[in-house]
mmCIF file with all atom_site columns, C-alpha atoms and ligand atoms in Angstrom:
data_model
loop_
_atom_site.group_PDB
_atom_site.id
_atom_site.type_symbol
_atom_site.label_atom_id
_atom_site.label_alt_id
_atom_site.label_comp_id
_atom_site.label_asym_id
_atom_site.label_entity_id
_atom_site.label_seq_id
_atom_site.pdbx_PDB_ins_code
_atom_site.Cartn_x
_atom_site.Cartn_y
_atom_site.Cartn_z
_atom_site.occupancy
_atom_site.B_iso_or_equiv
_atom_site.pdbx_formal_charge
_atom_site.auth_seq_id
_atom_site.auth_comp_id
_atom_site.auth_asym_id
_atom_site.auth_atom_id
_atom_site.pdbx_PDB_model_num
ATOM   1   C CA  . MET A 1 1   ? 0.197   -2.854  43.324 1.00 96.00 ? 1   MET A CA  1
ATOM   2   C CA  . ILE A 1 2   ? 2.084   -3.110  40.049 1.00 97.00 ? 2   ILE A CA  1
ATOM   3   C CA  . VAL A 1 3   ? 1.611   -6.180  37.853 1.00 98.00 ? 3   VAL A CA  1
ATOM   4   C CA  . SER A 1 4   ? 4.268   -6.782  35.212 1.00 97.00 ? 4   SER A CA  1
ATOM   5   C CA  . PRO A 1 5   ? 5.907   -9.664  33.312 1.00 98.00 ? 5   PRO A CA  1
ATOM   6   C CA  . LEU A 1 6   ? 8.520   -11.689 35.181 1.00 98.00 ? 6   LEU A CA  1
ATOM   7   C CA  . ARG A 1 7   ? 12.032  -10.370 34.498 1.00 97.00 ? 7   ARG A CA  1
ATOM   8   C CA  . PRO A 1 8   ? 15.266  -12.366 34.981 1.00 95.00 ? 8   PRO A CA  1
ATOM   9   C CA  . GLU A 1 9   ? 16.404  -10.027 37.792 1.00 95.00 ? 9   GLU A CA  1
ATOM   10  C CA  . ALA A 1 10  ? 13.244  -10.857 39.798 1.00 95.00 ? 10  ALA A CA  1
ATOM   11  C CA  . THR A 1 11  ? 13.608  -14.645 39.669 1.00 94.00 ? 11  THR A CA  1
ATOM   12  C CA  . GLY A 1 12  ? 15.273  -14.879 43.117 1.00 94.00 ? 12  GLY A CA  1
ATOM   13  C CA  . ASP A 1 13  ? 12.319  -13.025 44.691 1.00 95.00 ? 13  ASP A CA  1
ATOM   14  C CA  . VAL A 1 14  ? 9.863   -15.300 42.889 1.00 96.00 ? 14  VAL A CA  1
ATOM   15  C CA  . GLU A 1 15  ? 11.702  -18.413 44.052 1.00 95.00 ? 15  GLU A CA  1
ATOM   16  C CA  . ARG A 1 16  ? 11.486  -17.179 47.688 1.00 95.00 ? 16  ARG A CA  1
ATOM   17  C CA  . LEU A 1 17  ? 7.810   -16.271 47.251 1.00 97.00 ? 17  LEU A CA  1
ATOM   18  C CA  . MET A 1 18  ? 6.968   -19.696 45.817 1.00 96.00 ? 18  MET A CA  1
ATOM   19  C CA  . ALA A 1 19  ? 8.448   -21.334 48.934 1.00 95.00 ? 19  ALA A CA  1
ATOM   20  C CA  . LEU A 1 20  ? 5.651   -19.580 50.905 1.00 95.00 ? 20  LEU A CA  1
ATOM   21  C CA  . GLY A 1 21  ? 3.086   -21.557 48.888 1.00 95.00 ? 21  GLY A CA  1
ATOM   22  C CA  . GLU A 1 22  ? 3.962   -24.819 50.686 1.00 92.00 ? 22  GLU A CA  1
ATOM   23  C CA  . PRO A 1 23  ? 2.520   -27.410 51.026 1.00 92.00 ? 23  PRO A CA  1
ATOM   24  C CA  . TYR A 1 24  ? 0.507   -26.924 47.837 1.00 93.00 ? 24  TYR A CA  1
ATOM   25  C CA  . VAL A 1 25  ? 3.180   -25.223 45.739 1.00 93.00 ? 25  VAL A CA  1
ATOM   26  C CA  . ARG A 1 26  ? 6.838   -26.223 45.812 1.00 88.00 ? 26  ARG A CA  1
ATOM   27  C CA  . PRO A 1 27  ? 9.490   -23.886 44.443 1.00 90.00 ? 27  PRO A CA  1
ATOM   28  C CA  . ARG A 1 28  ? 11.179  -24.944 41.254 1.00 93.00 ? 28  ARG A CA  1
ATOM   29  C CA  . THR A 1 29  ? 14.849  -24.429 40.473 1.00 92.00 ? 29  THR A CA  1
ATOM   30  C CA  . SER A 1 30  ? 16.390  -21.079 39.577 1.00 90.00 ? 30  SER A CA  1
ATOM   31  C CA  . SER A 1 31  ? 17.066  -22.367 36.035 1.00 92.00 ? 31  SER A CA  1
ATOM   32  C CA  . GLU A 1 32  ? 13.349  -22.943 35.608 1.00 95.00 ? 32  GLU A CA  1
ATOM   33  C CA  . TYR A 1 33  ? 12.509  -19.406 36.737 1.00 95.00 ? 33  TYR A CA  1
ATOM   34  C CA  . TRP A 1 34  ? 15.165  -18.124 34.341 1.00 94.00 ? 34  TRP A CA  1
ATOM   35  C CA  . LEU A 1 35  ? 13.405  -20.057 31.564 1.00 96.00 ? 35  LEU A CA  1
ATOM   36  C CA  . TYR A 1 36  ? 10.009  -18.621 32.504 1.00 97.00 ? 36  TYR A CA  1
ATOM   37  C CA  . ALA A 1 37  ? 11.437  -15.068 32.493 1.00 97.00 ? 37  ALA A CA  1
ATOM   38  C CA  . ARG A 1 38  ? 13.205  -15.567 29.160 1.00 97.00 ? 38  ARG A CA  1
ATOM   39  C CA  . LEU A 1 39  ? 10.634  -17.564 27.203 1.00 97.00 ? 39  LEU A CA  1
ATOM   40  C CA  . PHE A 1 40  ? 7.240   -17.093 28.853 1.00 97.00 ? 40  PHE A CA  1
ATOM   41  C CA  . SER A 1 41  ? 7.291   -13.700 30.590 1.00 98.00 ? 41  SER A CA  1
ATOM   42  C CA  . SER A 1 42  ? 4.012   -12.442 29.127 1.00 97.00 ? 42  SER A CA  1
ATOM   43  C CA  . THR A 1 43  ? 2.098   -15.251 30.858 1.00 98.00 ? 43  THR A CA  1
ATOM   44  C CA  . CYS A 1 44  ? 4.181   -15.104 34.041 1.00 98.00 ? 44  CYS A CA  1
ATOM   45  C CA  . PRO A 1 45  ? 3.028   -11.910 35.787 1.00 98.00 ? 45  PRO A CA  1
ATOM   46  C CA  . VAL A 1 46  ? 4.391   -10.755 39.132 1.00 98.00 ? 46  VAL A CA  1
ATOM   47  C CA  . ALA A 1 47  ? 2.652   -8.342  41.515 1.00 98.00 ? 47  ALA A CA  1
ATOM   48  C CA  . VAL A 1 48  ? 4.883   -5.960  43.472 1.00 98.00 ? 48  VAL A CA  1
ATOM   49  C CA  . SER A 1 49  ? 3.754   -3.660  46.268 1.00 97.00 ? 49  SER A CA  1
ATOM   50  C CA  . GLU A 1 50  ? 6.218   -1.029  47.524 1.00 95.00 ? 50  GLU A CA  1
ATOM   51  C CA  . GLY A 1 51  ? 9.188   -3.207  46.657 1.00 93.00 ? 51  GLY A CA  1
ATOM   52  C CA  . THR A 1 52  ? 7.718   -6.431  48.073 1.00 95.00 ? 52  THR A CA  1
ATOM   53  C CA  . MET A 1 53  ? 6.937   -9.375  45.824 1.00 97.00 ? 53  MET A CA  1
ATOM   54  C CA  . ALA A 1 54  ? 3.251   -9.856  46.720 1.00 98.00 ? 54  ALA A CA  1
ATOM   55  C CA  . GLY A 1 55  ? 2.356   -12.590 44.241 1.00 98.00 ? 55  GLY A CA  1
ATOM   56  C CA  . ALA A 1 56  ? 3.259   -14.383 41.059 1.00 98.00 ? 56  ALA A CA  1
ATOM   57  C CA  . ALA A 1 57  ? 1.624   -16.639 38.509 1.00 98.00 ? 57  ALA A CA  1
ATOM   58  C CA  . ILE A 1 58  ? 3.402   -19.000 36.123 1.00 98.00 ? 58  ILE A CA  1
ATOM   59  C CA  . ALA A 1 59  ? 1.482   -19.945 33.000 1.00 98.00 ? 59  ALA A CA  1
ATOM   60  C CA  . PHE A 1 60  ? 2.192   -21.133 29.469 1.00 98.00 ? 60  PHE A CA  1
ATOM   61  C CA  . ARG A 1 61  ? 0.475   -21.238 26.113 1.00 98.00 ? 61  ARG A CA  1
ATOM   62  C CA  . SER A 1 62  ? 0.319   -24.818 24.911 1.00 97.00 ? 62  SER A CA  1
ATOM   63  C CA  . GLN A 1 63  ? 2.369   -25.635 21.823 1.00 97.00 ? 63  GLN A CA  1
ATOM   64  C CA  . ASP A 1 64  ? 0.339   -28.817 21.284 1.00 97.00 ? 64  ASP A CA  1
ATOM   65  C CA  . ASP A 1 65  ? -2.962  -26.924 21.440 1.00 96.00 ? 65  ASP A CA  1
ATOM   66  C CA  . PRO A 1 66  ? -2.329  -23.174 21.060 1.00 97.00 ? 66  PRO A CA  1
ATOM   67  C CA  . THR A 1 67  ? -5.924  -22.409 22.050 1.00 97.00 ? 67  THR A CA  1
ATOM   68  C CA  . ASP A 1 68  ? -5.061  -23.507 25.609 1.00 97.00 ? 68  ASP A CA  1
ATOM   69  C CA  . VAL A 1 69  ? -3.182  -21.618 28.326 1.00 98.00 ? 69  VAL A CA  1
ATOM   70  C CA  . TYR A 1 70  ? -2.190  -23.679 31.356 1.00 98.00 ? 70  TYR A CA  1
ATOM   71  C CA  . VAL A 1 71  ? -1.578  -22.017 34.718 1.00 98.00 ? 71  VAL A CA  1
ATOM   72  C CA  . GLN A 1 72  ? 1.082   -23.985 36.572 1.00 97.00 ? 72  GLN A CA  1
ATOM   73  C CA  . ASP A 1 73  ? 1.530   -22.059 39.846 1.00 97.00 ? 73  ASP A CA  1
ATOM   74  C CA  . VAL A 1 74  ? -0.088  -19.120 41.620 1.00 98.00 ? 74  VAL A CA  1
ATOM   75  C CA  . VAL A 1 75  ? 1.234   -17.934 44.973 1.00 98.00 ? 75  VAL A CA  1
ATOM   76  C CA  . VAL A 1 76  ? 0.328   -14.827 46.952 1.00 98.00 ? 76  VAL A CA  1
ATOM   77  C CA  . HIS A 1 77  ? 2.502   -13.758 49.886 1.00 98.00 ? 77  HIS A CA  1
ATOM   78  C CA  . PRO A 1 78  ? 0.645   -14.554 53.161 1.00 97.00 ? 78  PRO A CA  1
ATOM   79  C CA  . ASP A 1 79  ? 0.663   -10.850 54.128 1.00 97.00 ? 79  ASP A CA  1
ATOM   80  C CA  . PHE A 1 80  ? -1.210  -9.989  50.910 1.00 98.00 ? 80  PHE A CA  1
ATOM   81  C CA  . ARG A 1 81  ? -3.847  -12.734 50.754 1.00 97.00 ? 81  ARG A CA  1
ATOM   82  C CA  . ARG A 1 82  ? -7.552  -11.870 50.412 1.00 97.00 ? 82  ARG A CA  1
ATOM   83  C CA  . ARG A 1 83  ? -6.667  -8.530  48.856 1.00 97.00 ? 83  ARG A CA  1
ATOM   84  C CA  . GLY A 1 84  ? -7.391  -9.395  45.249 1.00 97.00 ? 84  GLY A CA  1
ATOM   85  C CA  . VAL A 1 85  ? -3.819  -10.202 44.188 1.00 98.00 ? 85  VAL A CA  1
ATOM   86  C CA  . ALA A 1 86  ? -4.655  -13.607 42.683 1.00 98.00 ? 86  ALA A CA  1
ATOM   87  C CA  . ARG A 1 87  ? -7.469  -11.930 40.781 1.00 98.00 ? 87  ARG A CA  1
ATOM   88  C CA  . LEU A 1 88  ? -5.048  -9.334  39.348 1.00 98.00 ? 88  LEU A CA  1
ATOM   89  C CA  . LEU A 1 89  ? -2.557  -12.028 38.322 1.00 98.00 ? 89  LEU A CA  1
ATOM   90  C CA  . LEU A 1 90  ? -5.161  -14.237 36.660 1.00 98.00 ? 90  LEU A CA  1
ATOM   91  C CA  . ASP A 1 91  ? -6.708  -11.190 34.933 1.00 98.00 ? 91  ASP A CA  1
ATOM   92  C CA  . SER A 1 92  ? -3.296  -10.483 33.434 1.00 98.00 ? 92  SER A CA  1
ATOM   93  C CA  . VAL A 1 93  ? -2.873  -14.070 32.167 1.00 98.00 ? 93  VAL A CA  1
ATOM   94  C CA  . ARG A 1 94  ? -6.420  -14.064 30.879 1.00 98.00 ? 94  ARG A CA  1
ATOM   95  C CA  . ALA A 1 95  ? -5.925  -10.788 28.950 1.00 97.00 ? 95  ALA A CA  1
ATOM   96  C CA  . ARG A 1 96  ? -2.816  -12.226 27.283 1.00 97.00 ? 96  ARG A CA  1
ATOM   97  C CA  . ALA A 1 97  ? -4.699  -15.421 26.378 1.00 97.00 ? 97  ALA A CA  1
ATOM   98  C CA  . VAL A 1 98  ? -7.681  -13.489 24.987 1.00 97.00 ? 98  VAL A CA  1
ATOM   99  C CA  . GLY A 1 99  ? -5.295  -11.330 22.940 1.00 96.00 ? 99  GLY A CA  1
ATOM   100 C CA  . TRP A 1 100 ? -3.960  -14.497 21.312 1.00 96.00 ? 100 TRP A CA  1
ATOM   101 C CA  . GLY A 1 101 ? -7.501  -15.701 20.631 1.00 96.00 ? 101 GLY A CA  1
ATOM   102 C CA  . CYS A 1 102 ? -7.142  -18.656 23.027 1.00 97.00 ? 102 CYS A CA  1
ATOM   103 C CA  . ARG A 1 103 ? -10.252 -20.508 24.067 1.00 97.00 ? 103 ARG A CA  1
ATOM   104 C CA  . ARG A 1 104 ? -9.383  -21.828 27.508 1.00 97.00 ? 104 ARG A CA  1
ATOM   105 C CA  . LEU A 1 105 ? -7.406  -21.156 30.672 1.00 98.00 ? 105 LEU A CA  1
ATOM   106 C CA  . TYR A 1 106 ? -7.026  -24.198 32.858 1.00 98.00 ? 106 TYR A CA  1
ATOM   107 C CA  . LEU A 1 107 ? -5.218  -25.221 35.997 1.00 98.00 ? 107 LEU A CA  1
ATOM   108 C CA  . THR A 1 108 ? -5.175  -27.872 38.674 1.00 97.00 ? 108 THR A CA  1
ATOM   109 C CA  . SER A 1 109 ? -4.889  -27.876 42.423 1.00 95.00 ? 109 SER A CA  1
ATOM   110 C CA  . GLU A 1 110 ? -4.400  -30.588 44.976 1.00 94.00 ? 110 GLU A CA  1
ATOM   111 C CA  . PRO A 1 111 ? -7.450  -32.160 46.600 1.00 93.00 ? 111 PRO A CA  1
ATOM   112 C CA  . GLY A 1 112 ? -8.041  -30.389 49.919 1.00 90.00 ? 112 GLY A CA  1
ATOM   113 C CA  . ASN A 1 113 ? -6.715  -26.982 48.836 1.00 95.00 ? 113 ASN A CA  1
ATOM   114 C CA  . ARG A 1 114 ? -9.805  -25.100 49.898 1.00 94.00 ? 114 ARG A CA  1
ATOM   115 C CA  . ALA A 1 115 ? -8.340  -21.605 49.443 1.00 95.00 ? 115 ALA A CA  1
ATOM   116 C CA  . ALA A 1 116 ? -7.450  -22.424 45.849 1.00 97.00 ? 116 ALA A CA  1
ATOM   117 C CA  . HIS A 1 117 ? -10.855 -24.040 45.229 1.00 97.00 ? 117 HIS A CA  1
ATOM   118 C CA  . GLY A 1 118 ? -12.641 -20.927 46.578 1.00 96.00 ? 118 GLY A CA  1
ATOM   119 C CA  . THR A 1 119 ? -10.411 -18.634 44.535 1.00 97.00 ? 119 THR A CA  1
ATOM   120 C CA  . TRP A 1 120 ? -10.835 -20.400 41.207 1.00 98.00 ? 120 TRP A CA  1
ATOM   121 C CA  . LEU A 1 121 ? -14.615 -20.608 41.599 1.00 97.00 ? 121 LEU A CA  1
ATOM   122 C CA  . THR A 1 122 ? -14.848 -16.927 42.546 1.00 97.00 ? 122 THR A CA  1
ATOM   123 C CA  . LEU A 1 123 ? -12.756 -16.019 39.505 1.00 97.00 ? 123 LEU A CA  1
ATOM   124 C CA  . GLY A 1 124 ? -15.234 -17.843 37.254 1.00 96.00 ? 124 GLY A CA  1
ATOM   125 C CA  . PHE A 1 125 ? -13.448 -21.151 36.744 1.00 97.00 ? 125 PHE A CA  1
ATOM   126 C CA  . ARG A 1 126 ? -15.464 -24.378 36.621 1.00 97.00 ? 126 ARG A CA  1
ATOM   127 C CA  . ASN A 1 127 ? -14.345 -27.401 38.625 1.00 98.00 ? 127 ASN A CA  1
ATOM   128 C CA  . VAL A 1 128 ? -14.291 -30.024 35.849 1.00 98.00 ? 128 VAL A CA  1
ATOM   129 C CA  . PRO A 1 129 ? -16.181 -33.203 36.788 1.00 98.00 ? 129 PRO A CA  1
ATOM   130 C CA  . GLY A 1 130 ? -13.751 -35.908 37.911 1.00 97.00 ? 130 GLY A CA  1
ATOM   131 C CA  . ASP A 1 131 ? -14.153 -39.493 39.006 1.00 97.00 ? 131 ASP A CA  1
ATOM   132 C CA  . ARG A 1 132 ? -14.643 -38.799 42.731 1.00 95.00 ? 132 ARG A CA  1
ATOM   133 C CA  . GLU A 1 133 ? -15.495 -36.042 45.172 1.00 95.00 ? 133 GLU A CA  1
ATOM   134 C CA  . VAL A 1 134 ? -13.254 -34.889 48.038 1.00 92.00 ? 134 VAL A CA  1
ATOM   135 C CA  . GLU A 1 135 ? -14.680 -32.334 50.484 1.00 90.00 ? 135 GLU A CA  1
ATOM   136 C CA  . GLY A 1 136 ? -17.008 -31.001 47.801 1.00 93.00 ? 136 GLY A CA  1
ATOM   137 C CA  . MET A 1 137 ? -14.300 -30.861 45.106 1.00 96.00 ? 137 MET A CA  1
ATOM   138 C CA  . GLN A 1 138 ? -14.398 -32.889 41.909 1.00 97.00 ? 138 GLN A CA  1
ATOM   139 C CA  . VAL A 1 139 ? -11.116 -34.793 41.675 1.00 97.00 ? 139 VAL A CA  1
ATOM   140 C CA  . SER A 1 140 ? -9.597  -36.564 38.653 1.00 97.00 ? 140 SER A CA  1
ATOM   141 C CA  . SER A 1 141 ? -7.489  -39.553 39.697 1.00 97.00 ? 141 SER A CA  1
ATOM   142 C CA  . ASN A 1 142 ? -3.949  -39.827 38.274 1.00 97.00 ? 142 ASN A CA  1
ATOM   143 C CA  . PHE A 1 143 ? -4.460  -36.611 36.259 1.00 96.00 ? 143 PHE A CA  1
ATOM   144 C CA  . LYS A 1 144 ? -0.770  -35.722 36.438 1.00 95.00 ? 144 LYS A CA  1
ATOM   145 C CA  . GLY A 1 145 ? 0.522   -39.285 36.416 1.00 96.00 ? 145 GLY A CA  1
ATOM   146 C CA  . PRO A 1 146 ? 0.227   -42.281 38.727 1.00 96.00 ? 146 PRO A CA  1
ATOM   147 C CA  . GLY A 1 147 ? -0.921  -41.213 42.198 1.00 94.00 ? 147 GLY A CA  1
ATOM   148 C CA  . LYS A 1 148 ? -1.083  -37.545 41.219 1.00 95.00 ? 148 LYS A CA  1
ATOM   149 C CA  . ASP A 1 149 ? -4.773  -36.854 41.682 1.00 96.00 ? 149 ASP A CA  1
ATOM   150 C CA  . ARG A 1 150 ? -5.866  -33.299 40.940 1.00 97.00 ? 150 ARG A CA  1
ATOM   151 C CA  . ALA A 1 151 ? -8.925  -31.076 41.027 1.00 97.00 ? 151 ALA A CA  1
ATOM   152 C CA  . VAL A 1 152 ? -9.091  -29.545 37.533 1.00 98.00 ? 152 VAL A CA  1
ATOM   153 C CA  . TYR A 1 153 ? -10.521 -26.092 36.770 1.00 98.00 ? 153 TYR A CA  1
ATOM   154 C CA  . GLU A 1 154 ? -11.154 -24.337 33.478 1.00 98.00 ? 154 GLU A CA  1
ATOM   155 C CA  . LEU A 1 155 ? -12.283 -20.934 32.312 1.00 98.00 ? 155 LEU A CA  1
ATOM   156 C CA  . LEU A 1 156 ? -13.601 -20.742 28.779 1.00 97.00 ? 156 LEU A CA  1
ATOM   157 C CA  . LEU A 1 157 ? -12.668 -17.595 26.845 1.00 97.00 ? 157 LEU A CA  1
ATOM   158 C CA  . ASN A 1 158 ? -14.642 -15.948 24.108 1.00 78.00 ? 158 ASN A CA  1
ATOM   159 C CA  . GLY A 1 159 ? -11.831 -14.863 21.804 1.00 56.00 ? 159 GLY A CA  1
ATOM   160 C CA  . ARG A 1 160 ? -10.625 -11.297 21.419 1.00 47.00 ? 160 ARG A CA  1
ATOM   161 C CA  . SER A 1 161 ? -11.967 -8.466  23.556 1.00 41.00 ? 161 SER A CA  1
HETATM 162 C C1  . COA B 2 .   ? -4.969  -19.459 46.543 1.00 94.97 ? 1   COA B C1  1
HETATM 163 C C2  . COA B 2 .   ? -4.296  -18.061 46.646 1.00 94.97 ? 1   COA B C2  1
HETATM 164 C C3  . COA B 2 .   ? -3.383  -17.903 45.432 1.00 94.97 ? 1   COA B C3  1
HETATM 165 C C4  . COA B 2 .   ? -5.395  -16.973 46.600 1.00 94.97 ? 1   COA B C4  1
HETATM 166 O O1  . COA B 2 .   ? -4.765  -15.698 46.518 1.00 94.97 ? 1   COA B O1  1
HETATM 167 P P1  . COA B 2 .   ? -5.457  -14.357 47.062 1.00 94.97 ? 1   COA B P1  1
HETATM 168 O O2  . COA B 2 .   ? -4.707  -13.198 46.501 1.00 94.97 ? 1   COA B O2  1
HETATM 169 O O3  . COA B 2 .   ? -5.623  -14.408 48.521 1.00 94.97 ? 1   COA B O3  1
HETATM 170 O O4  . COA B 2 .   ? -6.893  -14.395 46.358 1.00 94.97 ? 1   COA B O4  1
HETATM 171 P P2  . COA B 2 .   ? -7.840  -13.134 46.083 1.00 94.97 ? 1   COA B P2  1
HETATM 172 O O5  . COA B 2 .   ? -7.671  -12.133 47.181 1.00 94.97 ? 1   COA B O5  1
HETATM 173 O O6  . COA B 2 .   ? -7.633  -12.655 44.678 1.00 94.97 ? 1   COA B O6  1
HETATM 174 O O7  . COA B 2 .   ? -9.262  -13.814 46.255 1.00 94.97 ? 1   COA B O7  1
HETATM 175 C C5  . COA B 2 .   ? -10.289 -13.727 45.289 1.00 94.97 ? 1   COA B C5  1
HETATM 176 C C6  . COA B 2 .   ? -11.465 -14.476 45.858 1.00 94.97 ? 1   COA B C6  1
HETATM 177 O O8  . COA B 2 .   ? -11.182 -15.880 45.960 1.00 94.97 ? 1   COA B O8  1
HETATM 178 C C7  . COA B 2 .   ? -11.844 -16.410 47.130 1.00 94.97 ? 1   COA B C7  1
HETATM 179 N N1  . COA B 2 .   ? -10.840 -16.857 48.130 1.00 94.97 ? 1   COA B N1  1
HETATM 180 C C8  . COA B 2 .   ? -9.550  -16.456 48.256 1.00 94.97 ? 1   COA B C8  1
HETATM 181 N N2  . COA B 2 .   ? -8.954  -17.091 49.305 1.00 94.97 ? 1   COA B N2  1
HETATM 182 C C9  . COA B 2 .   ? -9.901  -17.882 49.833 1.00 94.97 ? 1   COA B C9  1
HETATM 183 C C10 . COA B 2 .   ? -9.912  -18.767 50.949 1.00 94.97 ? 1   COA B C10 1
HETATM 184 N N3  . COA B 2 .   ? -8.826  -18.918 51.735 1.00 94.97 ? 1   COA B N3  1
HETATM 185 N N4  . COA B 2 .   ? -11.041 -19.445 51.208 1.00 94.97 ? 1   COA B N4  1
HETATM 186 C C11 . COA B 2 .   ? -12.155 -19.281 50.438 1.00 94.97 ? 1   COA B C11 1
HETATM 187 N N5  . COA B 2 .   ? -12.221 -18.434 49.382 1.00 94.97 ? 1   COA B N5  1
HETATM 188 C C12 . COA B 2 .   ? -11.102 -17.765 49.079 1.00 94.97 ? 1   COA B C12 1
HETATM 189 C C13 . COA B 2 .   ? -12.665 -15.276 47.731 1.00 94.97 ? 1   COA B C13 1
HETATM 190 O O9  . COA B 2 .   ? -13.954 -15.313 47.161 1.00 94.97 ? 1   COA B O9  1
HETATM 191 C C14 . COA B 2 .   ? -11.869 -14.069 47.264 1.00 94.97 ? 1   COA B C14 1
HETATM 192 O O10 . COA B 2 .   ? -12.659 -12.908 47.227 1.00 94.97 ? 1   COA B O10 1
HETATM 193 P P3  . COA B 2 .   ? -12.938 -12.101 48.617 1.00 94.97 ? 1   COA B P3  1
HETATM 194 O O11 . COA B 2 .   ? -11.636 -12.012 49.363 1.00 94.97 ? 1   COA B O11 1
HETATM 195 O O12 . COA B 2 .   ? -13.448 -10.777 48.127 1.00 94.97 ? 1   COA B O12 1
HETATM 196 O O13 . COA B 2 .   ? -13.942 -12.912 49.351 1.00 94.97 ? 1   COA B O13 1
HETATM 197 C C15 . COA B 2 .   ? -3.502  -17.903 47.977 1.00 94.97 ? 1   COA B C15 1
HETATM 198 O O14 . COA B 2 .   ? -4.325  -18.304 49.045 1.00 94.97 ? 1   COA B O14 1
HETATM 199 C C16 . COA B 2 .   ? -2.208  -18.689 48.035 1.00 94.97 ? 1   COA B C16 1
HETATM 200 O O15 . COA B 2 .   ? -1.142  -18.215 47.622 1.00 94.97 ? 1   COA B O15 1
HETATM 201 N N6  . COA B 2 .   ? -2.248  -19.938 48.592 1.00 94.97 ? 1   COA B N6  1
HETATM 202 C C17 . COA B 2 .   ? -1.047  -20.774 48.758 1.00 94.97 ? 1   COA B C17 1
HETATM 203 C C18 . COA B 2 .   ? -0.536  -21.316 47.420 1.00 94.97 ? 1   COA B C18 1
HETATM 204 C C19 . COA B 2 .   ? -1.613  -22.082 46.667 1.00 94.97 ? 1   COA B C19 1
HETATM 205 O O16 . COA B 2 .   ? -2.274  -22.947 47.197 1.00 94.97 ? 1   COA B O16 1
HETATM 206 N N7  . COA B 2 .   ? -1.766  -21.745 45.342 1.00 94.97 ? 1   COA B N7  1
HETATM 207 C C20 . COA B 2 .   ? -2.738  -22.387 44.477 1.00 94.97 ? 1   COA B C20 1
HETATM 208 C C21 . COA B 2 .   ? -2.269  -23.687 43.977 1.00 94.97 ? 1   COA B C21 1
HETATM 209 S S1  . COA B 2 .   ? -1.538  -23.524 42.349 1.00 94.97 ? 1   COA B S1  1
#
């Protein structure tokens, strides 16, 4: 498995991979993937196994609070799940964030996404207390705007390593 920054020539493969993340992840447009590859590649790692796009993560360092890195999407191809690919991708984002001296990685997932919940907890993220509980997950109502309730997770970083 090779993990490397997203390159413009791989954006079509990433778009097709993201479609396999339904219903929890919806693919964005090719212009957005172009943008990620051109402006944010060091926090957008892809994992490739023998020519197959096995997984990808899309993350960004905040311009409003440069100590924060937000992970927008993580998708692993169904044939490669439970083989540590999400761990590899998040390790890559985390290393980049630590190198910058960031203090926090955070992300959200939709209430009911048990695979994501299990993954983030195993990788050391904390499910941030919300205003209600859904199937054992803390959920923050309207976190991403009206009606967009999300379970929020964060991993605190300890600076350079
Ligand atoms: C969530 C997702 C990214 C996890 O990817 P993955 O590569 O299978 O995860 P990993 O193999 O790195 O798993 C690491 C650990 O997380 C936990 N985990 C992973 N999938 C899990 C599941 N379905 N249920 C419970 N725990 C799970 C396990 O503890 C696992 O370690 P183990 O396999 O040794 O027990 C993948 O299931 C996926 O692409 N889902 C669809 C898209 C999605 O929902 N993305 C997240 C929303 S942004």
